[in-house]
Amino acid sequence: MKDLKKHIETNEDRLLDELFEFIRIPSVSSKEAHKADMYKATEWVKENLLKKGADKAEVCETQGHPVVYGEKIIDPGLPTVLIYGHYDVQPPEPLELWKSPPFEPEIRDGRIYARGADDDKGQMFMHFAAFEYLVETGQLPCNVKFMIEGEEEIGSPSLGQFLKDNREKLAADVILVSDTSMLGAETPSITTGLRGLSFCEVHVTGPNRDLHSGLFGGAVANPVNVLCEMIGSLIDENGRIAVKGFYDDVEELSPEEREEMGRAPFDDEKYKEALGVEELAGEKGYTTLERTGIRPTLDVNGIWGGYTGEGAKTVLPSEAHAKISMRLVPHQKSEKITQLFKDHFLSIAPKTVKVTVDFLHGGEGYVSPTDTPAYQAASKAYEKTYGIKPIPYRSGGSIPIISLFEHTLGIKTILMGFGLESDAIHSPNENYPLSQFFRGIETIPYFYRHFVELHRK
Ligand code: BES
Ligand code: MN
Ligand code: MN
């Protein structure tokens, strides 16, 4: 690729200025108060795509936050790459834990600190920058389409319909996504698996009002106590989930496949140190990468009830609530697992309380094959930039819409992520190393070139 590195170097400051402008729009999809920011973000994405050389870019209304679609079709006879990304971000709270404000990007120690710096504004913008380079230098080897959504962080509730309504428009040979991570800054890897998800909220109701915990405590069931006991029974002493039927469809990997996975360099000691924990936890008999990559899990994401304000208040709460997510592996179906969880959770409820379970969102996992032109192209691209052949590995995260890309559009996705575990996505002080940002921009054009070459064969 002619002058690729030079092009990136020359444009470093401007590219960062543009990304920072984008990051400054607080496009938090989960909050009604940010509705106007979602529109601002779509306008920004549209304008930026046009500026970077797209023939066409439009903001498409949906039931929820709009999708931005853009394209540059140079020759209908050539392959088409569809770039997917998301302009929405997670809420920044708790604000007091940020060293610099979440929507005022700041560079410290070679990293961009801000909400969305990695997930997914920083990673998505690498594609815009790579596209600009290819267009400007006349080296774009294929057609490119962009589909940038604003509801990924809330489970993409409107994108499924958008896919159904726009099959023709979205036709492509491969979908390229940078919204995952690599095993380490010097350990390039390609995400070959994402977990599915079933996300529920449970409610436990006891007495018809908050009670004095002295006058009534011991005589009336405490919903918070009950909820904790119920949750405590969901995972057994071996780290296995006690929901009946939960493991029925779980894909069991062969010893050979597990051995292959085990070759990925991973250091439990460093992992513990980075997270500040003495010991790791999880299902017995599996390594850390297996526990996140190929095994399903159940986690409480939030729990509340009773008095949580300053100081003490002696109260026996009338209600308790929790948000519970289950990460699923290939062959487990989100809908079925949600039903199994509901049935199980209701079946263990004592008569002393009322229990209800609501479904929040869910979706299927994804496994990406490694014997395709797209995987080979991605592999060659990373190798060119990082000097080492990337390792395939299954991530613990979820991007449920990826399985719908396959089912609704019939297109496979390649996950070329450049995030690092230390990027603190969804956490305070989210950050993205400049080196990953620029190496990502460098890697993407190689993908295009190799993909077009291999596709022709
Ligand atoms: N980009 C992440 C997913 C991710 C990150 C996958 C790193 C692999 C490695 C995405 O934005 C995300 O946060 N997804 C949600 C699911 C969604 C339905 C809320 C998740 O995994 O919790
Ligand atoms: Mn993301
Ligand atoms: Mn995310």
Coordinates of C-alpha atoms and ligand atoms in Angstrom, one line a residue:
M1 CA 0.0 0.0 0.0
K2 CA 1.5 3.2 -1.2
D3 CA 2.5 5.7 1.5
L4 CA 0.1 4.2 4.0
K5 CA 2.3 4.9 7.0
K6 CA 3.2 8.3 5.8
H7 CA -0.4 9.1 5.1
I8 CA -1.4 8.2 8.6
E9 CA 1.5 10.1 10.2
T10 CA 0.8 13.2 8.1
N11 CA -2.9 13.2 9.1
E12 CA -2.5 12.1 12.8
D13 CA -3.5 15.3 14.4
R14 CA -6.5 16.0 12.1
L15 CA -7.8 12.4 12.5
L16 CA -7.6 12.8 16.2
D17 CA -9.4 16.2 16.0
E18 CA -12.2 14.6 14.1
L19 CA -12.5 11.6 16.4
F20 CA -12.6 13.9 19.4
E21 CA -15.4 16.0 17.8
F22 CA -17.3 12.7 17.5
I23 CA -16.6 11.6 21.0
R24 CA -17.7 14.9 22.4
I25 CA -21.3 14.1 21.4
P26 CA -22.7 12.2 24.4
S27 CA -24.7 9.7 22.4
V28 CA -25.9 7.5 25.3
S29 CA -28.5 5.3 23.7
S30 CA -30.2 4.1 27.0
K31 CA -31.2 7.6 28.1
E32 CA -34.2 9.5 26.8
A33 CA -32.4 12.8 27.7
H34 CA -29.8 12.1 25.0
K35 CA -32.2 11.8 22.2
A36 CA -31.0 15.0 20.5
D37 CA -27.4 13.9 20.9
M38 CA -28.3 10.7 19.0
Y39 CA -29.3 12.9 16.1
K40 CA -26.2 15.0 16.4
A41 CA -24.1 11.9 16.2
T42 CA -25.9 10.6 13.1
E43 CA -25.4 13.9 11.4
W44 CA -21.7 13.8 12.3
V45 CA -21.3 10.3 11.0
K46 CA -23.2 11.1 7.7
E47 CA -21.2 14.3 7.1
N48 CA -17.9 12.6 7.9
L49 CA -18.6 9.7 5.5
L50 CA -19.3 12.2 2.7
K51 CA -16.2 14.2 3.5
K52 CA -14.2 11.0 3.4
G53 CA -15.4 10.1 -0.1
A54 CA -18.7 8.3 0.2
D55 CA -20.9 8.8 -2.9
K56 CA -23.9 8.8 -0.7
A57 CA -24.7 8.9 3.0
E58 CA -28.1 9.1 4.7
V59 CA -29.7 9.0 8.1
C60 CA -32.3 6.3 8.1
E61 CA -35.2 6.5 10.6
T62 CA -36.1 3.4 12.5
Q63 CA -38.5 2.6 15.5
G64 CA -35.6 3.7 17.7
H65 CA -32.4 5.6 17.1
P66 CA -31.6 6.1 13.4
V67 CA -29.1 4.1 11.4
V68 CA -26.5 5.9 9.2
Y69 CA -26.0 4.2 5.8
G70 CA -23.3 5.2 3.4
E71 CA -21.7 3.8 0.3
K72 CA -19.1 4.1 -2.4
I73 CA -19.8 1.8 -5.3
I74 CA -16.9 1.9 -7.8
D75 CA -17.9 -1.1 -9.9
P76 CA -20.8 -3.5 -9.3
G77 CA -18.6 -6.3 -10.7
L78 CA -16.2 -6.0 -7.8
P79 CA -16.7 -7.4 -4.3
T80 CA -18.4 -5.4 -1.6
V81 CA -17.3 -4.9 2.0
L82 CA -20.0 -3.7 4.5
I83 CA -18.6 -2.0 7.5
Y84 CA -20.7 -2.2 10.7
G85 CA -20.2 -0.1 13.8
H86 CA -22.1 1.7 16.5
Y87 CA -22.2 5.4 17.3
D88 CA -24.0 4.8 20.7
V89 CA -22.1 4.5 23.9
Q90 CA -22.8 3.2 27.4
P91 CA -23.7 5.6 30.2
P92 CA -20.6 7.1 31.8
E93 CA -21.7 6.7 35.4
P94 CA -20.2 6.6 38.1
L95 CA -18.9 10.1 37.1
E96 CA -16.9 10.7 40.2
L97 CA -14.5 7.9 39.2
W98 CA -13.4 9.5 36.0
K99 CA -10.0 11.3 36.1
S100 CA -11.1 13.5 33.2
P101 CA -14.7 14.1 32.1
P102 CA -16.1 11.2 30.0
F103 CA -17.1 13.4 27.0
E104 CA -14.0 15.6 27.0
P105 CA -11.4 13.3 25.4
E106 CA -7.9 13.7 26.8
I107 CA -4.6 12.0 25.8
R108 CA -2.6 10.7 28.8
D109 CA 0.2 8.2 28.6
G110 CA -0.4 7.6 24.9
R111 CA -4.1 6.7 25.4
I112 CA -7.3 8.5 24.6
Y113 CA -9.5 8.7 27.7
A114 CA -13.2 9.1 27.0
R115 CA -16.5 7.2 26.9
G116 CA -16.5 5.6 23.4
A117 CA -12.8 6.0 22.9
D118 CA -12.6 2.3 22.1
D119 CA -16.3 1.0 22.2
D120 CA -17.0 1.8 19.5
K121 CA -16.3 5.4 18.3
G122 CA -12.5 5.0 18.2
Q123 CA -12.7 1.6 16.5
M124 CA -15.4 2.6 14.1
F125 CA -13.5 5.7 13.1
M126 CA -10.5 3.7 12.1
H127 CA -12.6 2.4 9.2
F128 CA -13.5 5.9 8.2
A129 CA -9.8 6.9 8.2
A130 CA -8.8 3.8 6.3
F131 CA -11.5 4.5 3.7
E132 CA -10.3 8.1 3.3
Y133 CA -6.8 6.9 2.6
L134 CA -7.9 4.4 0.0
V135 CA -10.1 6.9 -1.7
E136 CA -7.7 9.7 -1.6
T137 CA -4.8 7.6 -3.0
G138 CA -7.0 5.9 -5.6
Q139 CA -6.3 2.5 -4.1
L140 CA -9.8 1.5 -3.1
P141 CA -10.0 -2.1 -4.5
C142 CA -13.7 -2.8 -4.0
N143 CA -17.1 -1.3 -3.2
V144 CA -17.7 -0.2 0.4
K145 CA -20.9 0.2 2.4
F146 CA -21.3 1.5 5.9
M147 CA -24.1 0.7 8.4
I148 CA -23.6 2.5 11.6
E149 CA -26.3 2.0 14.2
G150 CA -27.2 3.7 17.5
E151 CA -28.7 1.0 19.6
E152 CA -26.0 -1.6 20.0
E153 CA -25.5 -1.0 23.7
I154 CA -29.2 -1.5 24.3
G155 CA -29.5 -4.8 22.3
S156 CA -30.1 -3.4 18.8
P157 CA -33.9 -3.5 19.1
S158 CA -34.6 -1.8 15.7
L159 CA -31.8 -3.1 13.6
G160 CA -33.3 -6.5 12.9
Q161 CA -36.2 -4.9 11.1
F162 CA -33.9 -2.5 9.3
L163 CA -32.0 -5.5 7.9
K164 CA -35.3 -7.1 6.7
D165 CA -36.4 -3.9 5.1
N166 CA -33.0 -3.2 3.4
R167 CA -31.7 -6.6 2.2
E168 CA -30.9 -5.3 -1.3
K169 CA -29.2 -2.2 -0.2
L170 CA -27.1 -4.0 2.3
A171 CA -26.0 -6.8 -0.1
A172 CA -22.3 -7.5 0.4
D173 CA -19.7 -10.2 0.3
V174 CA -18.5 -9.8 3.8
I175 CA -19.3 -7.7 6.9
L176 CA -16.3 -6.2 8.6
V177 CA -16.5 -5.1 12.2
S178 CA -14.0 -3.6 14.6
D179 CA -15.8 -3.8 18.0
T180 CA -13.9 -6.5 19.8
S181 CA -10.5 -6.8 21.3
M182 CA -7.1 -8.6 20.8
L183 CA -5.3 -10.7 23.4
G184 CA -2.6 -8.1 23.9
A185 CA -0.9 -5.1 22.2
E186 CA 1.8 -7.4 20.8
T187 CA -0.5 -10.5 20.5
P188 CA -2.7 -9.8 17.5
S189 CA -5.8 -12.0 17.4
I190 CA -9.0 -12.4 15.5
T191 CA -12.2 -12.9 17.4
T192 CA -13.8 -16.1 16.1
G193 CA -16.6 -16.3 18.6
L194 CA -19.0 -14.1 20.5
R195 CA -21.4 -15.3 23.2
G196 CA -25.1 -15.0 23.1
L197 CA -27.1 -13.3 25.7
S198 CA -30.2 -13.5 27.8
F199 CA -30.8 -10.5 30.0
C200 CA -33.6 -10.5 32.6
E201 CA -34.8 -8.4 35.5
V202 CA -36.2 -10.1 38.6
H203 CA -38.5 -8.5 41.2
V204 CA -39.2 -9.8 44.7
T205 CA -42.1 -8.3 46.7
G206 CA -42.8 -8.9 50.3
P207 CA -44.9 -6.9 52.7
N208 CA -47.1 -4.1 51.3
R209 CA -44.8 -1.4 52.7
D210 CA -41.3 -0.9 54.1
L211 CA -41.4 -2.0 57.7
H212 CA -39.5 -1.3 60.9
S213 CA -36.8 -3.9 60.9
G214 CA -36.9 -4.3 64.7
L215 CA -40.6 -4.5 65.1
F216 CA -41.1 -6.9 62.2
G217 CA -37.7 -8.4 61.5
G218 CA -37.7 -12.1 62.1
A219 CA -41.4 -12.5 61.6
V220 CA -41.9 -11.3 58.0
A221 CA -39.7 -12.5 55.0
N222 CA -37.2 -9.8 53.9
P223 CA -37.3 -9.6 50.1
V224 CA -33.6 -8.6 49.9
N225 CA -32.6 -11.6 52.1
V226 CA -34.9 -13.9 50.0
L227 CA -33.5 -12.5 46.7
C228 CA -29.9 -13.0 47.8
E229 CA -30.7 -16.6 48.8
M230 CA -32.4 -17.3 45.5
I231 CA -29.5 -15.8 43.6
G232 CA -27.0 -17.7 45.8
S233 CA -28.7 -21.0 44.7
L234 CA -28.3 -20.3 41.0
I235 CA -24.6 -21.3 40.9
D236 CA -23.4 -24.5 42.6
E237 CA -20.0 -25.1 44.4
N238 CA -18.5 -26.2 41.1
G239 CA -19.4 -22.9 39.4
R240 CA -22.1 -24.6 37.4
I241 CA -25.5 -22.9 36.8
A242 CA -28.3 -24.7 38.6
V243 CA -31.1 -23.6 36.2
K244 CA -32.7 -26.9 35.0
G245 CA -31.9 -27.7 31.4
F246 CA -29.4 -24.9 31.1
Y247 CA -26.5 -27.0 29.7
D248 CA -28.7 -29.2 27.4
D249 CA -27.7 -27.6 24.2
V250 CA -24.2 -26.4 25.1
E251 CA -21.6 -27.2 22.4
E252 CA -18.9 -29.4 23.9
L253 CA -15.5 -28.9 22.3
S254 CA -13.3 -31.9 21.6
P255 CA -10.1 -32.3 23.5
E256 CA -8.2 -31.4 20.4
E257 CA -10.1 -28.1 20.0
R258 CA -9.5 -27.3 23.6
E259 CA -5.9 -28.0 23.2
E260 CA -5.7 -25.7 20.2
M261 CA -7.5 -23.0 22.2
G262 CA -5.0 -23.5 25.1
R263 CA -2.2 -22.4 22.8
A264 CA -3.3 -18.8 23.0
P265 CA -0.9 -17.0 25.3
F266 CA -2.7 -16.1 28.4
D267 CA -1.3 -15.4 31.9
D268 CA -3.6 -15.9 34.8
E269 CA -1.2 -14.1 37.1
K270 CA -1.1 -10.9 35.0
Y271 CA -4.8 -11.1 34.7
K272 CA -5.3 -11.3 38.4
E273 CA -2.9 -8.4 39.0
A274 CA -4.5 -6.2 36.4
L275 CA -7.9 -6.8 38.0
G276 CA -6.7 -6.5 41.6
V277 CA -8.0 -10.0 42.7
E278 CA -6.3 -12.7 44.7
E279 CA -8.0 -15.6 43.1
L280 CA -10.0 -16.2 40.0
A281 CA -13.4 -17.9 40.0
G282 CA -15.5 -19.9 37.6
E283 CA -16.6 -23.3 36.4
K284 CA -14.4 -26.0 37.7
G285 CA -12.3 -27.8 35.1
Y286 CA -11.9 -24.9 32.6
T287 CA -9.2 -22.3 32.0
T288 CA -9.9 -18.6 32.1
L289 CA -10.1 -18.3 28.3
E290 CA -12.5 -21.3 28.2
R291 CA -14.6 -19.9 31.0
T292 CA -15.2 -16.7 29.0
G293 CA -14.9 -18.2 25.5
I294 CA -16.7 -21.5 25.4
R295 CA -18.7 -21.8 28.6
P296 CA -22.0 -20.1 29.5
T297 CA -22.3 -18.0 32.6
L298 CA -24.8 -16.2 34.8
D299 CA -24.1 -12.9 36.5
V300 CA -26.0 -10.3 38.6
N301 CA -25.3 -7.0 36.9
G302 CA -27.1 -4.9 39.4
I303 CA -29.1 -5.4 42.6
W304 CA -31.2 -3.0 44.7
G305 CA -33.8 -2.7 47.4
G306 CA -34.1 -1.1 50.8
Y307 CA -32.3 1.9 52.0
T308 CA -29.0 2.7 50.2
G309 CA -28.6 6.3 51.2
E310 CA -26.2 7.9 53.6
G311 CA -26.0 6.5 57.1
A312 CA -28.3 3.9 58.7
K313 CA -32.0 3.5 58.4
T314 CA -33.5 0.5 60.1
V315 CA -35.9 -0.8 57.5
L316 CA -37.2 -4.1 56.3
P317 CA -37.7 -3.4 52.6
S318 CA -40.9 -4.3 50.8
E319 CA -39.1 -5.0 47.5
A320 CA -35.9 -6.2 46.0
H321 CA -34.7 -6.3 42.4
A322 CA -31.8 -7.6 40.3
K323 CA -30.6 -7.5 36.7
I324 CA -29.3 -10.9 35.7
S325 CA -27.4 -11.7 32.5
M326 CA -26.6 -15.1 31.1
R327 CA -23.9 -15.4 28.4
L328 CA -24.6 -18.2 26.1
V329 CA -22.5 -20.3 23.8
P330 CA -23.1 -21.9 20.4
H331 CA -26.4 -23.9 20.1
Q332 CA -27.9 -22.4 23.2
K333 CA -30.9 -20.3 22.1
S334 CA -31.5 -17.1 23.9
E335 CA -35.3 -17.5 23.9
K336 CA -35.2 -21.0 25.3
I337 CA -32.7 -20.1 28.0
T338 CA -34.8 -17.1 29.0
Q339 CA -37.8 -19.4 29.5
L340 CA -35.8 -22.0 31.4
F341 CA -34.5 -19.3 33.7
K342 CA -38.0 -17.8 34.2
D343 CA -39.4 -21.3 35.1
H344 CA -36.6 -22.1 37.4
F345 CA -36.5 -18.8 39.2
L346 CA -40.3 -18.9 39.8
S347 CA -40.0 -22.5 41.0
I348 CA -37.5 -21.6 43.7
A349 CA -39.5 -18.7 45.1
P350 CA -40.8 -19.2 48.6
K351 CA -44.5 -18.6 49.4
T352 CA -43.5 -15.7 51.7
V353 CA -42.9 -13.4 48.7
K354 CA -44.1 -12.6 45.1
V355 CA -41.6 -13.1 42.4
T356 CA -41.8 -11.9 38.7
V357 CA -39.2 -12.1 35.9
D358 CA -39.1 -9.7 33.0
F359 CA -37.1 -10.2 29.9
L360 CA -34.9 -7.2 28.9
H361 CA -33.0 -8.3 25.8
G362 CA -31.1 -11.1 24.3
G363 CA -29.6 -12.6 21.2
E364 CA -27.5 -15.5 19.8
G365 CA -23.8 -15.9 19.8
Y366 CA -21.6 -16.2 16.7
V367 CA -18.8 -18.4 15.6
S368 CA -16.8 -17.3 12.6
P369 CA -15.0 -19.9 10.4
T370 CA -11.3 -19.6 9.8
D371 CA -11.2 -21.2 6.4
T372 CA -12.7 -18.3 4.5
P373 CA -11.1 -15.6 2.3
A374 CA -12.2 -13.0 4.8
Y375 CA -10.5 -14.7 7.7
Q376 CA -7.3 -15.3 5.6
A377 CA -7.4 -11.7 4.5
A378 CA -7.7 -10.5 8.0
S379 CA -4.9 -12.8 9.1
K380 CA -2.6 -11.5 6.5
A381 CA -3.5 -7.9 7.3
Y382 CA -2.7 -8.2 11.0
E383 CA 0.5 -10.1 10.2
K384 CA 1.6 -7.3 7.9
T385 CA 1.1 -4.6 10.6
Y386 CA 2.1 -6.5 13.7
G387 CA 4.7 -8.8 12.3
I388 CA 3.1 -11.9 13.8
K389 CA 0.3 -14.2 12.6
P390 CA -2.8 -13.4 14.6
I391 CA -4.4 -16.1 16.9
P392 CA -8.0 -17.0 16.5
Y393 CA -9.8 -16.8 19.8
R394 CA -13.4 -16.8 21.2
S395 CA -14.3 -13.7 23.1
G396 CA -16.7 -13.6 26.1
G397 CA -18.5 -10.5 24.8
S398 CA -21.7 -10.3 22.8
I399 CA -22.8 -8.4 19.6
P400 CA -26.1 -10.2 19.1
I401 CA -26.8 -8.5 15.8
I402 CA -23.9 -10.4 14.1
S403 CA -25.9 -13.6 14.1
L404 CA -28.8 -11.8 12.5
F405 CA -26.5 -10.5 9.7
E406 CA -26.0 -14.2 8.9
H407 CA -29.6 -15.2 9.2
T408 CA -31.3 -12.2 7.7
L409 CA -28.7 -11.1 5.1
G410 CA -26.9 -14.3 4.6
I411 CA -23.6 -12.6 5.1
K412 CA -20.7 -13.7 7.4
T413 CA -18.9 -11.3 9.6
I414 CA -15.2 -10.9 10.2
L415 CA -14.4 -9.4 13.6
M416 CA -11.2 -7.4 13.3
G417 CA -11.0 -5.8 16.7
F418 CA -8.2 -3.7 18.0
G419 CA -9.3 -3.1 21.6
L420 CA -7.3 -4.2 24.6
E421 CA -8.5 -5.7 27.9
S422 CA -7.0 -2.6 29.6
D423 CA -9.3 -0.3 27.7
A424 CA -11.9 -0.4 30.4
I425 CA -14.9 -0.4 28.1
H426 CA -18.2 0.2 29.9
S427 CA -16.1 1.3 33.0
P428 CA -14.9 4.7 34.2
N429 CA -11.8 5.9 32.4
E430 CA -12.5 4.0 29.2
N431 CA -9.5 4.5 27.0
Y432 CA -7.9 3.5 23.7
P433 CA -4.2 3.4 23.1
L434 CA -3.1 5.7 20.2
S435 CA -0.9 2.9 19.0
Q436 CA -3.9 0.6 18.6
F437 CA -5.9 3.3 16.9
F438 CA -3.1 4.0 14.3
R439 CA -2.2 0.4 13.8
G440 CA -5.9 -0.4 13.2
I441 CA -6.0 2.3 10.5
E442 CA -2.9 0.7 9.0
T443 CA -4.3 -2.8 9.1
I444 CA -7.7 -2.2 7.5
P445 CA -6.5 -1.3 4.0
Y446 CA -4.5 -4.5 3.8
F447 CA -7.6 -6.4 4.6
Y448 CA -9.4 -4.8 1.6
R449 CA -6.5 -5.7 -0.7
H450 CA -6.2 -9.3 0.4
F451 CA -9.9 -9.9 0.5
V452 CA -10.3 -8.7 -3.1
E453 CA -7.4 -10.9 -4.2
L454 CA -8.6 -14.0 -2.3
H455 CA -12.2 -13.5 -3.3
R456 CA -11.3 -13.6 -7.0
K457 CA -9.6 -17.0 -6.6
Ligands
BES1 N1 -18.2 -4.0 21.7 C1 -18.9 -4.7 22.7 C2 -18.8 -6.2 22.7 C3 -17.4 -6.8 22.8 C4 -16.3 -6.1 23.4 C5 -17.2 -8.1 22.3 C6 -15.1 -6.7 23.5 C7 -15.9 -8.6 22.4 C8 -14.9 -7.9 23.0 C9 -20.4 -4.3 22.6 O1 -20.5 -2.9 22.4 C10 -21.1 -4.7 23.9 O2 -20.8 -4.1 24.9 N2 -22.0 -5.6 23.8 C11 -22.9 -5.9 24.9 C12 -24.1 -6.6 24.5 C13 -25.3 -5.7 24.2 C14 -26.5 -6.5 23.8 C15 -25.6 -4.8 25.3 C16 -22.2 -6.8 25.9 O3 -21.4 -7.7 25.5 O4 -22.5 -6.7 27.1
MN2 MN -19.2 -2.2 21.0
MN3 MN -20.3 -2.0 24.4

